[in-house]
Each structure stands twice: as structure tokens, then as C-alpha cells.
C-alpha positions as a LaTeX table, in Angstrom:
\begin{tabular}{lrrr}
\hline
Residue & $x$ (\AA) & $y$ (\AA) & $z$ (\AA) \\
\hline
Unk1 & 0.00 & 0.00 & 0.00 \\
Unk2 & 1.40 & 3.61 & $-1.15$ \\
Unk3 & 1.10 & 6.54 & 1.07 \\
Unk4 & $-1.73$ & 7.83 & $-1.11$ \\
Unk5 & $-3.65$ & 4.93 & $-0.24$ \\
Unk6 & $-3.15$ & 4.65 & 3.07 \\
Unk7 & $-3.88$ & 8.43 & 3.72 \\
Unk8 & $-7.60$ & 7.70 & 2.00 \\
Unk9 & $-7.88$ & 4.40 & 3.97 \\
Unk10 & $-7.21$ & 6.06 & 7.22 \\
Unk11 & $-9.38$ & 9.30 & 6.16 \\
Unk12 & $-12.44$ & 6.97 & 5.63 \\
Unk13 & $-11.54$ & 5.67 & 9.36 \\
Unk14 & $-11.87$ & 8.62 & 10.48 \\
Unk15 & $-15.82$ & 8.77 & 9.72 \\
Unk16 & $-18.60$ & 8.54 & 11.81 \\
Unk17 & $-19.85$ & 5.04 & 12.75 \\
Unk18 & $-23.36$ & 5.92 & 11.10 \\
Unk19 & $-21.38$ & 6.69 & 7.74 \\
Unk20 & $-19.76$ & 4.02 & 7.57 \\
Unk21 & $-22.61$ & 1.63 & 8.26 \\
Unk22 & $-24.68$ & 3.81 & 5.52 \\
Unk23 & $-21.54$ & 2.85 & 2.86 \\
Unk24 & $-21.39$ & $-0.93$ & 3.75 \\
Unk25 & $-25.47$ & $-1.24$ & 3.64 \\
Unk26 & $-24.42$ & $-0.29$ & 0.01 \\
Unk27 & $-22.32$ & $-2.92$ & $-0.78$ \\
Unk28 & $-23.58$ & $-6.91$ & $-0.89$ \\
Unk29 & $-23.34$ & $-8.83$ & 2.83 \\
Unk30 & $-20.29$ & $-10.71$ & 1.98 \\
Unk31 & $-18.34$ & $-7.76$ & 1.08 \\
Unk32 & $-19.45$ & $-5.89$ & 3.85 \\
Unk33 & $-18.30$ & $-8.32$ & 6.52 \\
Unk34 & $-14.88$ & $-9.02$ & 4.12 \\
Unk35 & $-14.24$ & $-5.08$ & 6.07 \\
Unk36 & $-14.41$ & $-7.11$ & 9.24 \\
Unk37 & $-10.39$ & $-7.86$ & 9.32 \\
Unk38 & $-9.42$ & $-4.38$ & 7.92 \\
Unk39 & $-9.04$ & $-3.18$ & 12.17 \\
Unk40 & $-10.23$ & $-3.59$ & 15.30 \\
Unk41 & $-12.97$ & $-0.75$ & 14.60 \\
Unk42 & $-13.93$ & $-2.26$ & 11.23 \\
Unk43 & $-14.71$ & $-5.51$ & 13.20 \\
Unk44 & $-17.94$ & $-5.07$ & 14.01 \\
Unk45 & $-19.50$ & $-2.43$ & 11.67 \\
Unk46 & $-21.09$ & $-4.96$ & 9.20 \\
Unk47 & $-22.92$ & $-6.55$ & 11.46 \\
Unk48 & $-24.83$ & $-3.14$ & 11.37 \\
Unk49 & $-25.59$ & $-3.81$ & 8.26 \\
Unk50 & $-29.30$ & $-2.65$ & 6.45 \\
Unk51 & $-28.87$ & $-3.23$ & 3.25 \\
Unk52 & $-29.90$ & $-6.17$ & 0.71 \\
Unk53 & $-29.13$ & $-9.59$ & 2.11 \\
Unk54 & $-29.14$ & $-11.35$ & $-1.14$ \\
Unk55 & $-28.74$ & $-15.17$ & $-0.44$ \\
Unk56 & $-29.80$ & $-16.55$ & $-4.48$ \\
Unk57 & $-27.59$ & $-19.12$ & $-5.15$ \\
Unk58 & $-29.63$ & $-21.33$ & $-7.42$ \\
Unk59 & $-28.04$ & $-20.82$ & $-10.21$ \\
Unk60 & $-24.73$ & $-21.35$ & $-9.25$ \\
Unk61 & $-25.89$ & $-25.00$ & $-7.39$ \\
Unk62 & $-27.82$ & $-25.84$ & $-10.40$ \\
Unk63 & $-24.31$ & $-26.40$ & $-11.64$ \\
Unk64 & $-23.86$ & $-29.04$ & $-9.04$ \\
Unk65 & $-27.28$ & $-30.97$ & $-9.78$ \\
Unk66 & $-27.14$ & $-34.59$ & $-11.52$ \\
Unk67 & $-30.06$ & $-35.67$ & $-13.47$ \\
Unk68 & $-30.57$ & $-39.92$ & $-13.92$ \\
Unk69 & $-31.25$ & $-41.20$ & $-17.27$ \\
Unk70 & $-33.71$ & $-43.39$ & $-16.22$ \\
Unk71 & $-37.46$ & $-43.48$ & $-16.97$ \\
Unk72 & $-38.33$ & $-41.44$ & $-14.62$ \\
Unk73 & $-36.33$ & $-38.56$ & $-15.15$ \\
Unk74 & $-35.80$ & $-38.35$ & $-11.13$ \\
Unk75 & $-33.35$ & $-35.88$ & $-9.96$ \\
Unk76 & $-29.78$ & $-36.95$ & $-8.05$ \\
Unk77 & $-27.91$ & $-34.79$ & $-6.07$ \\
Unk78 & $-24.29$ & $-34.78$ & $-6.46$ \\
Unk79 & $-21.66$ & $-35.01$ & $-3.54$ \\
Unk80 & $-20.50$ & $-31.47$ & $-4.56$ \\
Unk81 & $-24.29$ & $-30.21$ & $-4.47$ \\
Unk82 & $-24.83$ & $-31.01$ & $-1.03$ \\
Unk83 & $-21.50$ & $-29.99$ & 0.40 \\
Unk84 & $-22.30$ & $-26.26$ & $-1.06$ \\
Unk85 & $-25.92$ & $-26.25$ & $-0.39$ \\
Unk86 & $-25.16$ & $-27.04$ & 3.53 \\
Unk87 & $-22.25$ & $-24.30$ & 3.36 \\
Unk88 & $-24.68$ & $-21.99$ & 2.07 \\
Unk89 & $-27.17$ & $-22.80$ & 4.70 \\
Unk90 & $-24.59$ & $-22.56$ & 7.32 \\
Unk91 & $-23.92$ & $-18.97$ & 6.30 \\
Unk92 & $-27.70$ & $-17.57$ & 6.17 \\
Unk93 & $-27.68$ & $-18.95$ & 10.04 \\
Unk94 & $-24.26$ & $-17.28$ & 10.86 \\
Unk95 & $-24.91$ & $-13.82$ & 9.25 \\
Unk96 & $-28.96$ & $-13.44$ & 10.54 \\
Unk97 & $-27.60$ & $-14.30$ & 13.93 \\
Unk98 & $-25.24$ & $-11.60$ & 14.09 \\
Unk99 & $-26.62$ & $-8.83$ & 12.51 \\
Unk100 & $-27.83$ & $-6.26$ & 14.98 \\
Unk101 & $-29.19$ & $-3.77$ & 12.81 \\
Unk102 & $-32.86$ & $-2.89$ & 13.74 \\
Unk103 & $-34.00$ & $-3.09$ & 9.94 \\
Unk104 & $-32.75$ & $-4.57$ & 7.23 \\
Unk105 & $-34.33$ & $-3.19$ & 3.78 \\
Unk106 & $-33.85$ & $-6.84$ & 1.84 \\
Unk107 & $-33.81$ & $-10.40$ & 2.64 \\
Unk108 & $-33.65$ & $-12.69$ & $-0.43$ \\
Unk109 & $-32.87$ & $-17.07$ & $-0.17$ \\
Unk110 & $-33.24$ & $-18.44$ & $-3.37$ \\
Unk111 & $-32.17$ & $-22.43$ & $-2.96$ \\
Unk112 & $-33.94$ & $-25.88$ & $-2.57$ \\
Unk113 & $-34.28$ & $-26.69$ & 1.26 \\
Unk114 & $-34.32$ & $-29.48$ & 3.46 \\
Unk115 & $-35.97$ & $-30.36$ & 6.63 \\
Unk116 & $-32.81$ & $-29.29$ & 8.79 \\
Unk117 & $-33.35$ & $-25.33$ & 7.41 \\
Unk118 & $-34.59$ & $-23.49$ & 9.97 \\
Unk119 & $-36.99$ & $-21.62$ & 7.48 \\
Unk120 & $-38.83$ & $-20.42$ & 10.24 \\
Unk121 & $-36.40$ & $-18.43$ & 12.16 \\
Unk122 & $-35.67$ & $-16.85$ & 8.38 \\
Unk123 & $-39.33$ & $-15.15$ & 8.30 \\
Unk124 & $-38.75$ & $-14.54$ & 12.41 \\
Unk125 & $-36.19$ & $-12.61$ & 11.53 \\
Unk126 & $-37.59$ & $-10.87$ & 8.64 \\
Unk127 & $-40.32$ & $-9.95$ & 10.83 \\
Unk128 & $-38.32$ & $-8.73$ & 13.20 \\
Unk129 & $-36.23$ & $-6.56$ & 11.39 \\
Unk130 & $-38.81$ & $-4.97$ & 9.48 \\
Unk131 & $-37.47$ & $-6.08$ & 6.40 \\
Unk132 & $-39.50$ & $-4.23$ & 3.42 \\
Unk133 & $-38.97$ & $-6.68$ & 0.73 \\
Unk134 & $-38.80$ & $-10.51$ & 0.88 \\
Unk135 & $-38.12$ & $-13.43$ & $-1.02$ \\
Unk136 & $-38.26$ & $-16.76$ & $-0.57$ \\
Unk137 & $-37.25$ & $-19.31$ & $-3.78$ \\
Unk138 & $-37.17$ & $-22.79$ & $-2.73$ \\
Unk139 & $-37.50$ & $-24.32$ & $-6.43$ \\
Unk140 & $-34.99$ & $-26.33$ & $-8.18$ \\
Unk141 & $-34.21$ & $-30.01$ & $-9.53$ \\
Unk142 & $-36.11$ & $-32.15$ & $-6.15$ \\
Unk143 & $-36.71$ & $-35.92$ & $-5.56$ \\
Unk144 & $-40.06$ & $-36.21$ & $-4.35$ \\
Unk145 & $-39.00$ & $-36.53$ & $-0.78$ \\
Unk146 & $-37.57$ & $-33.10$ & $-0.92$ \\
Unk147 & $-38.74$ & $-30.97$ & 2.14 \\
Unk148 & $-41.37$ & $-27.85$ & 1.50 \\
Unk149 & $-41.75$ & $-25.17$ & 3.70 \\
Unk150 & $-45.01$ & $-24.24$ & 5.04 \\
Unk151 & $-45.51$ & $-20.31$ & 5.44 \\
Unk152 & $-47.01$ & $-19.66$ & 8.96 \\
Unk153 & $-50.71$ & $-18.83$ & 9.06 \\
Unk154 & $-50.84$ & $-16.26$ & 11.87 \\
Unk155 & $-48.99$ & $-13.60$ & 12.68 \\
Unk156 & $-48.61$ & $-11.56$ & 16.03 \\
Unk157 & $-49.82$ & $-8.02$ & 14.56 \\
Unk158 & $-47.87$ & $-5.93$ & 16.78 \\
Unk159 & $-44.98$ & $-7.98$ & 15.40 \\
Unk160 & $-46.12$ & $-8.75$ & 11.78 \\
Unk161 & $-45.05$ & $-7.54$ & 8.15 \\
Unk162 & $-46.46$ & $-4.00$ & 9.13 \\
Unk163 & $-43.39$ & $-2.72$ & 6.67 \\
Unk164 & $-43.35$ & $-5.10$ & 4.17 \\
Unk165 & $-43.68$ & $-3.93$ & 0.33 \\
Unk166 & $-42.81$ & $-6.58$ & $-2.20$ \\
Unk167 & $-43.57$ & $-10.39$ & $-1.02$ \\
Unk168 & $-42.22$ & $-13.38$ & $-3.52$ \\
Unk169 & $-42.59$ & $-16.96$ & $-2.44$ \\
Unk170 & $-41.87$ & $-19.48$ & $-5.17$ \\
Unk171 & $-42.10$ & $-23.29$ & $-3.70$ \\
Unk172 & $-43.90$ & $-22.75$ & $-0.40$ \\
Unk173 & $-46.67$ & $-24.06$ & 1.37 \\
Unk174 & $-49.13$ & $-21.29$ & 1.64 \\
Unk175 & $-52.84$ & $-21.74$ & 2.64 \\
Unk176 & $-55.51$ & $-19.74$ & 1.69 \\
Unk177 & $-55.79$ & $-18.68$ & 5.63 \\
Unk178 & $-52.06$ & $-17.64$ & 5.30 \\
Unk179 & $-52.64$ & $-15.85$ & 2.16 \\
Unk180 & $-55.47$ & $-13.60$ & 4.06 \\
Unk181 & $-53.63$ & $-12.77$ & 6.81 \\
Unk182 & $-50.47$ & $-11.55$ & 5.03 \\
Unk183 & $-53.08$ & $-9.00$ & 2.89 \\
Unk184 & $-54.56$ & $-7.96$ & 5.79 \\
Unk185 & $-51.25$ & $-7.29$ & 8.20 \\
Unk186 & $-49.30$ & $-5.63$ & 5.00 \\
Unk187 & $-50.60$ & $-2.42$ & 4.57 \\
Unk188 & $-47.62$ & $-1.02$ & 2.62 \\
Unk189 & $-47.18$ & $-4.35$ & 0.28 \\
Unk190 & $-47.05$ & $-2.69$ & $-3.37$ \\
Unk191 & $-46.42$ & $-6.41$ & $-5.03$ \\
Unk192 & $-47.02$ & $-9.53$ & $-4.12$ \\
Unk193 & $-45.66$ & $-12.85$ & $-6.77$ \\
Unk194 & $-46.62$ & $-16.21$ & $-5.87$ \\
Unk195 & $-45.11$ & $-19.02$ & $-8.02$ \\
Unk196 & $-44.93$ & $-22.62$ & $-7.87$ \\
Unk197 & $-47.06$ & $-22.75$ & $-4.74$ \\
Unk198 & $-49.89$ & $-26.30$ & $-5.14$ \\
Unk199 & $-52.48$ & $-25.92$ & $-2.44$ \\
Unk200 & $-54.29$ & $-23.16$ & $-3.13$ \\
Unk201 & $-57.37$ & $-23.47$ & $-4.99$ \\
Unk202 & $-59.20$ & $-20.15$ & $-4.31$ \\
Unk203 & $-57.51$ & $-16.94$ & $-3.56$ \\
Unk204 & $-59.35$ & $-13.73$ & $-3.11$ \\
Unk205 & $-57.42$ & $-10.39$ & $-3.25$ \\
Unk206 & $-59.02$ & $-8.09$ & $-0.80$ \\
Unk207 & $-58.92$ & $-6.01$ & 1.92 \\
Unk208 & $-60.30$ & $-2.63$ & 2.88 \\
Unk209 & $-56.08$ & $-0.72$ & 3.17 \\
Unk210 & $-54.79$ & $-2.78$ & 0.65 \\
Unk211 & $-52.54$ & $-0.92$ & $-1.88$ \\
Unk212 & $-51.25$ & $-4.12$ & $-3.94$ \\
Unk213 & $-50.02$ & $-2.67$ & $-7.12$ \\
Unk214 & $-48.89$ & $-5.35$ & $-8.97$ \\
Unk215 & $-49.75$ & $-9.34$ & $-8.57$ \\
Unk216 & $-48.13$ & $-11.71$ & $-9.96$ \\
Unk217 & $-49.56$ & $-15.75$ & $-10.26$ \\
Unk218 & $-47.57$ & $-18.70$ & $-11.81$ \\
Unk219 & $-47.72$ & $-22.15$ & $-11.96$ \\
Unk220 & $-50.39$ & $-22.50$ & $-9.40$ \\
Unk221 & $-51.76$ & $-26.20$ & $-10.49$ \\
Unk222 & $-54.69$ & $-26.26$ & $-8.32$ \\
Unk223 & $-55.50$ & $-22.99$ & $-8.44$ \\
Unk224 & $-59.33$ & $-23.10$ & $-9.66$ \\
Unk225 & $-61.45$ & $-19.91$ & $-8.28$ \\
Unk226 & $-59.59$ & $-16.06$ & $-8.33$ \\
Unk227 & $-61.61$ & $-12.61$ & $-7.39$ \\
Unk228 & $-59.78$ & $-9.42$ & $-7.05$ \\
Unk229 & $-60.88$ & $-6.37$ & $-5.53$ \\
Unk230 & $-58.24$ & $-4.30$ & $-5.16$ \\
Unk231 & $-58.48$ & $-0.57$ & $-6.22$ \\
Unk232 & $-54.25$ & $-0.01$ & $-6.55$ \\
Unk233 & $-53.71$ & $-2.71$ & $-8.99$ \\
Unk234 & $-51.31$ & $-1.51$ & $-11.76$ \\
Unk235 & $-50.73$ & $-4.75$ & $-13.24$ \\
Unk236 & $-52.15$ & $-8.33$ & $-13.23$ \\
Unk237 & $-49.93$ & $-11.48$ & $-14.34$ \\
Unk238 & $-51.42$ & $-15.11$ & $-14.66$ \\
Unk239 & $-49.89$ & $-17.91$ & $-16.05$ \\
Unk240 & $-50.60$ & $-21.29$ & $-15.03$ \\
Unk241 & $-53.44$ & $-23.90$ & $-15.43$ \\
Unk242 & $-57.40$ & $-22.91$ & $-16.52$ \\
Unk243 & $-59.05$ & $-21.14$ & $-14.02$ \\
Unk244 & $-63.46$ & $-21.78$ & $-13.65$ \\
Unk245 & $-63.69$ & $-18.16$ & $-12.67$ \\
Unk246 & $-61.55$ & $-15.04$ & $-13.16$ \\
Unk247 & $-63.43$ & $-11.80$ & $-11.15$ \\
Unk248 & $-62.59$ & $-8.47$ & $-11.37$ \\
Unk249 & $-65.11$ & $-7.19$ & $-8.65$ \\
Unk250 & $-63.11$ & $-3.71$ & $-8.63$ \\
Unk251 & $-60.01$ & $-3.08$ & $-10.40$ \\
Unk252 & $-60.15$ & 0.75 & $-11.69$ \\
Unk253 & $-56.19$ & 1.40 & $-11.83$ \\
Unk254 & $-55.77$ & $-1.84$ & $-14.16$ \\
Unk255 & $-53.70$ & $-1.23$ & $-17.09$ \\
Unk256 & $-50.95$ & $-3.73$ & $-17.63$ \\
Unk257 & $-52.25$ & $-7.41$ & $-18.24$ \\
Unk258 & $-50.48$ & $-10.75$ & $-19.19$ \\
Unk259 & $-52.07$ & $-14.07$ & $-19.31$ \\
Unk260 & $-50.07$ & $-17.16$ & $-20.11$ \\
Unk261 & $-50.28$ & $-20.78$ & $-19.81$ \\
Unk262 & $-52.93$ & $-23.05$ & $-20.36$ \\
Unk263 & $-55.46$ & $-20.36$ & $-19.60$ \\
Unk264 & $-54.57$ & $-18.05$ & $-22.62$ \\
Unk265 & $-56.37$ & $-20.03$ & $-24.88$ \\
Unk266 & $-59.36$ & $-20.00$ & $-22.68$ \\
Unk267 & $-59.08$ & $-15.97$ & $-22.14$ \\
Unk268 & $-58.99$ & $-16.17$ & $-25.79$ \\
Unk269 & $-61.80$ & $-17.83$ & $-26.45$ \\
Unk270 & $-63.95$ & $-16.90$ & $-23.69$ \\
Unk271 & $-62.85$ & $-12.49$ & $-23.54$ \\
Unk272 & $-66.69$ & $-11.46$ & $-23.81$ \\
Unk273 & $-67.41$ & $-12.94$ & $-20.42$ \\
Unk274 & $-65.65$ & $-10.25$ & $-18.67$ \\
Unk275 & $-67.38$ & $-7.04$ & $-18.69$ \\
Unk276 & $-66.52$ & $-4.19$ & $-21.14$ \\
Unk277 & $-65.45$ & $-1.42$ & $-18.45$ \\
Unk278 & $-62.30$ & $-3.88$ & $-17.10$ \\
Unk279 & $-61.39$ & $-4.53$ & $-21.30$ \\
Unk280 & $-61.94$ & $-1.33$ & $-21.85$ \\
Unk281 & $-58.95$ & 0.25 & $-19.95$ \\
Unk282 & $-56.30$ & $-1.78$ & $-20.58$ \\
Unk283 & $-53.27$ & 0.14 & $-22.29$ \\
Unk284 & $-50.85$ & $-2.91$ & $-22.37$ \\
Unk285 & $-51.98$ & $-6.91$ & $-23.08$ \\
Unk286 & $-49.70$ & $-9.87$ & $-22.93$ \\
Unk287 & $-50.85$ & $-13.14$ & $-24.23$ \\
Unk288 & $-48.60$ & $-15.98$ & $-23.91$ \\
Unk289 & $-50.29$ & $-18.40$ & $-26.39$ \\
Unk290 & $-47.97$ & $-21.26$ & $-26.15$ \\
Unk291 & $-48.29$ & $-24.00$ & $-29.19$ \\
Unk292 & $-51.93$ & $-23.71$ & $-28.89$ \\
Unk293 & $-54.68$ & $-22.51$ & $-31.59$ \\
Unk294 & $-57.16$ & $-20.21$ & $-30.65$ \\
Unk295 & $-59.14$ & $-18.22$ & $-32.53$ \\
Unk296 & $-58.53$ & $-14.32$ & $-31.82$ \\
Unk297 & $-61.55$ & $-13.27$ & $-34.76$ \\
Unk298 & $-63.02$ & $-10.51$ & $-33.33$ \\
Unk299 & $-60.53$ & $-10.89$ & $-30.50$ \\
Unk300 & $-58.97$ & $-6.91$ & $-30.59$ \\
Unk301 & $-62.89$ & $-5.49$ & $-30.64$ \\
Unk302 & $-63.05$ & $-5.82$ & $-26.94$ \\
Unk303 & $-59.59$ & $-4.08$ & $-26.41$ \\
Unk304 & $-60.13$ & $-0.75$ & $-28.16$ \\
Unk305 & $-58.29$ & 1.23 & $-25.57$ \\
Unk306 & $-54.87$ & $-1.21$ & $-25.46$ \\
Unk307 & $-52.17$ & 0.55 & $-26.95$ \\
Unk308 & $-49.27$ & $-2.86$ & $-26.73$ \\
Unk309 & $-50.08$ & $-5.93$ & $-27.88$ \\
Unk310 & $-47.35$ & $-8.63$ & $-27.36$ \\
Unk311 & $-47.75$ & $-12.38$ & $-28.56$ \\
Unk312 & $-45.40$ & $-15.00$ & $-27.69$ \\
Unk313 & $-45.29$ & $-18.71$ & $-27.94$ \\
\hline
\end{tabular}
């Protein structure tokens, strides 16, 4: 190290605890606690730390992930796979047990679980911390024993996602009970995405504070009944399986829609059953038509107002 640097290393450790803490909440977790062996003052700033605790490592273990060539196409899990997916567990625990911040604005886990994760004490904490945007991603390559993690049902209110703004879970267990209590204790959640998620065959979207801007629904196979009454929503993505009832009870802010999967065809086919005033003031439309035919004759009479069309198969 020149003098130069050294005189700007010792300048910057010469700043107020808060201003430090501010830069390393910039910078990603592991980078902020590399800072940790720079001094004895440095040692224990990043456990301060409020920025974006980004744990999404699925693509990197996908890497890892052995696939049979049998007839059943079952997924195997090679020894390097499950050495780094326990290191990477190991970690979460470490770092969410000594952060002492008081809120964190991020927590993100993107990798397939197993019945030792303590998935639990990963919403606890995000509860507790206030975190504002959360994301839970348990997909990826699974034997059919793999373990699923079932989101909690209740939630203390005085101690519940009261700051919450943007909710993913992809590969959860989330009940329709769940589902109703996380609207209803989120006043401030602007977008909620639920992906991958099998037991829910109704959802309504309601709630007398509820701001949701922008909901997002894939892959929900059992998925059968959907009403949503929410005044904020911006946007509206489906793609998944056919639905027996769509409802739009009241949905004035709607402008951005996208419908994929096996229910384009039948959105297609079926557009006149939804009334006029919900076509009518769409400016953007998304259909995600797949290798199916459908007939769209007469199809762009009923969206006068939509400026974008996009078609993609």
C-alpha cells in the first residue's frame, strides 16, 4: 500500500460510525463483513448492516445438480451439491444471527431446502427486522421426498409484516388462511408474486387498506377460483393452469395485463365474459399463447383502448 492509499484508507476511518454503516449497507453482505479484518474498529460495523441480504444461489448449485437417465427422469444430487448447499445454509444462520441492525431493507434465499433449514427463524427474523422486501425461492431439480416449507398462518400483529412492500414466495406451502392474513397485516405491500405454490385453490385479493399494485400468479396447479378487488392494482400477471372463474369485482387502476399458460387459450376464447369497463382500460396486453390454436376473430374489438399488444409462444 502507497502513502496515497493509506492516507484515504485512514481518512475513511476517520468517519462517523453511522457513515460508515450507511456505505457498507451499500455494498452486498459478503463484502461488507470481508471489512471485518481491515481493524479492530472495522470488526464489528457490518454486522450493522441494512442493506440487501441477497442469499440466491440457485443458479450457481444448479451447476452441481445430476439428473438420472432413467425413466423417470428423477433428480440426483451430487456429492458437490450437497456440500455447497449445507455451506450456504450454514452462512444464512451465521450472518442473521449476528446482525444487529434494527431493519434490514432486503432479505432474499433463493435455494432448494431441506428439513434441517430453519426456514422459520428466516421469516422470524424478517419480521423482526422490518425487512420491506422478501423473497423466498425454494425451487430447483427435487426428488419427491424433498422438504417444503409451510408459510405460517398467523402472525402476532404488533410484530407482523407491518413494513413489508414486495412479497415473492416461489415453492412454499401457503394456505388460503395464510394468504389472508399476510393481505390484511401488509398495509404497505405494493407487489405480491406467488409461483410454484400447489395448495391453493381459491384466492381472493381483498382487503379494505390494501394498496397491492402489482400481482403476480404462476404455476399454481390447483389454483381453480380467483376474485380481485383491489383498487391499486397496476398490473395483473397469470400464467398457469385454466381457471373456472376469473373476477374483477373492482379493479379501476388496471392497465398492464399478461395471461399465459394453459389459460390463454381459454381468455382467448372466452374475452366477452368479462365485462366491457375492465377490457376497456387496458393500455398494455400480454398473451402468452404457447403451441396452442385459438381463434382471436373478433378478438382486438373488446380491447379498443390497449395501446401494446405482445404475442409469444
Amino acid at each position: 500500500m502507497n502513502a496515497k492509499e493509506k492516507e484515504t484508507e485512514e481518512g475513511i476511518s476517520k468517519l462517523p460510525d453511522d457513515v460508515l454503516i450507511n456505505i457498507l449497507s451499500r455494498l452486498t453482505i459478503k463484502e461488507a463483513a470481508k471489512t471485518s479484518v481491515l481493524s479492530s474498529r472495522w470488526r464489528y460495523l457490518w454486522t450493522f448492516f441494512t442493506g440487501s441480504l441477497d442469499f440466491d444461489d440457485i443458479v450457481d448449485m444448479r451447476e452441481y445438480v445430476l439428473m438420472s437417465l432413467d425413466s423417470t427422469t428423477e433428480y440426483t444430487y451430487s456429492k458437490a451439491y450437497l456440500i455447497r448447499r449445507q455451506r450456504v445454509l450454514g452462512c444464512i444462520d451465521k450472518v442473521l444471527g449476528s446482525l444487529e441492525a434494527r431493519a434490514v431493507e432486503e432479505l432474499k434465499i433463493c435455494l432448494p431446502i431441506n428439513p434441517r433449514c430453519d426456514v422459520n427463524n428466516w421469516v422470524n427474523f424478517a419480521i423482526r427486522k422490518r425487512v420491506q422486501r422478501l423473497e423466498l425461492d425454494f425451487r430447483g431439480p427435487r426428488r419427491r421426498d424433498e422438504y417444503t416449507f409451510n408459510f405460517p398462518s398467523h402472525f402476532d400483529i404488533r410484530s407482523s409484516f407491518g413494513s413489508l412492500t414486495s412479497l415473492r414466495l416461489t415453492m412454499v406451502n401457503l394456505s388460503k388462511e395464510a394468504l389472508e392474513n399476510l393481505l390484511r397485516h401488509c398495509p404497505f405491500l405494493g407487489l405480491l408474486s406467488l409461483s410454484w405454490i400447489f395448495c391453493l385453490t381459491s384466492i381472493v385479493v381483498s382487503g379494505p387498506s390494501l394498496k397491492l399494485k402489482h400481482l403476480q400468479l404462476k404455476g399454481l396447479r390447483r389454483l381453480k377460483d380467483l376474485e380481485i378487488d383491489a383498487a391499486s392494482l397496476v398490473s395483473f400477471e397469470y400464467s398457469g393452469q385454466d381457471l373456472n372463474n376469473l373476477s374483477f369485482k373492482h379493479v379501476p387502476s388496471l392497465v398492464r395485463m399478461s395471461v399465459g399458460g394453459c389459460y390463454c387459450e381459454s381468455f382467448v376464447n372466452n374475452v366477452r365474459q368479462f365485462p366491457s369497463l375492465i377490457l376497456g382500460q387496458l393500455r398494455t396486453l400480454k398473451l402468452e399463447l404457447g403451441i396452442a390454436t385459438v381463434s382471436i376473430y373478433n378478438f382486438f374489438y373488446y380491447f379498443f383502448s390497449v395501446y401494446v399488444f405482445f404475442f409469444s409462444s
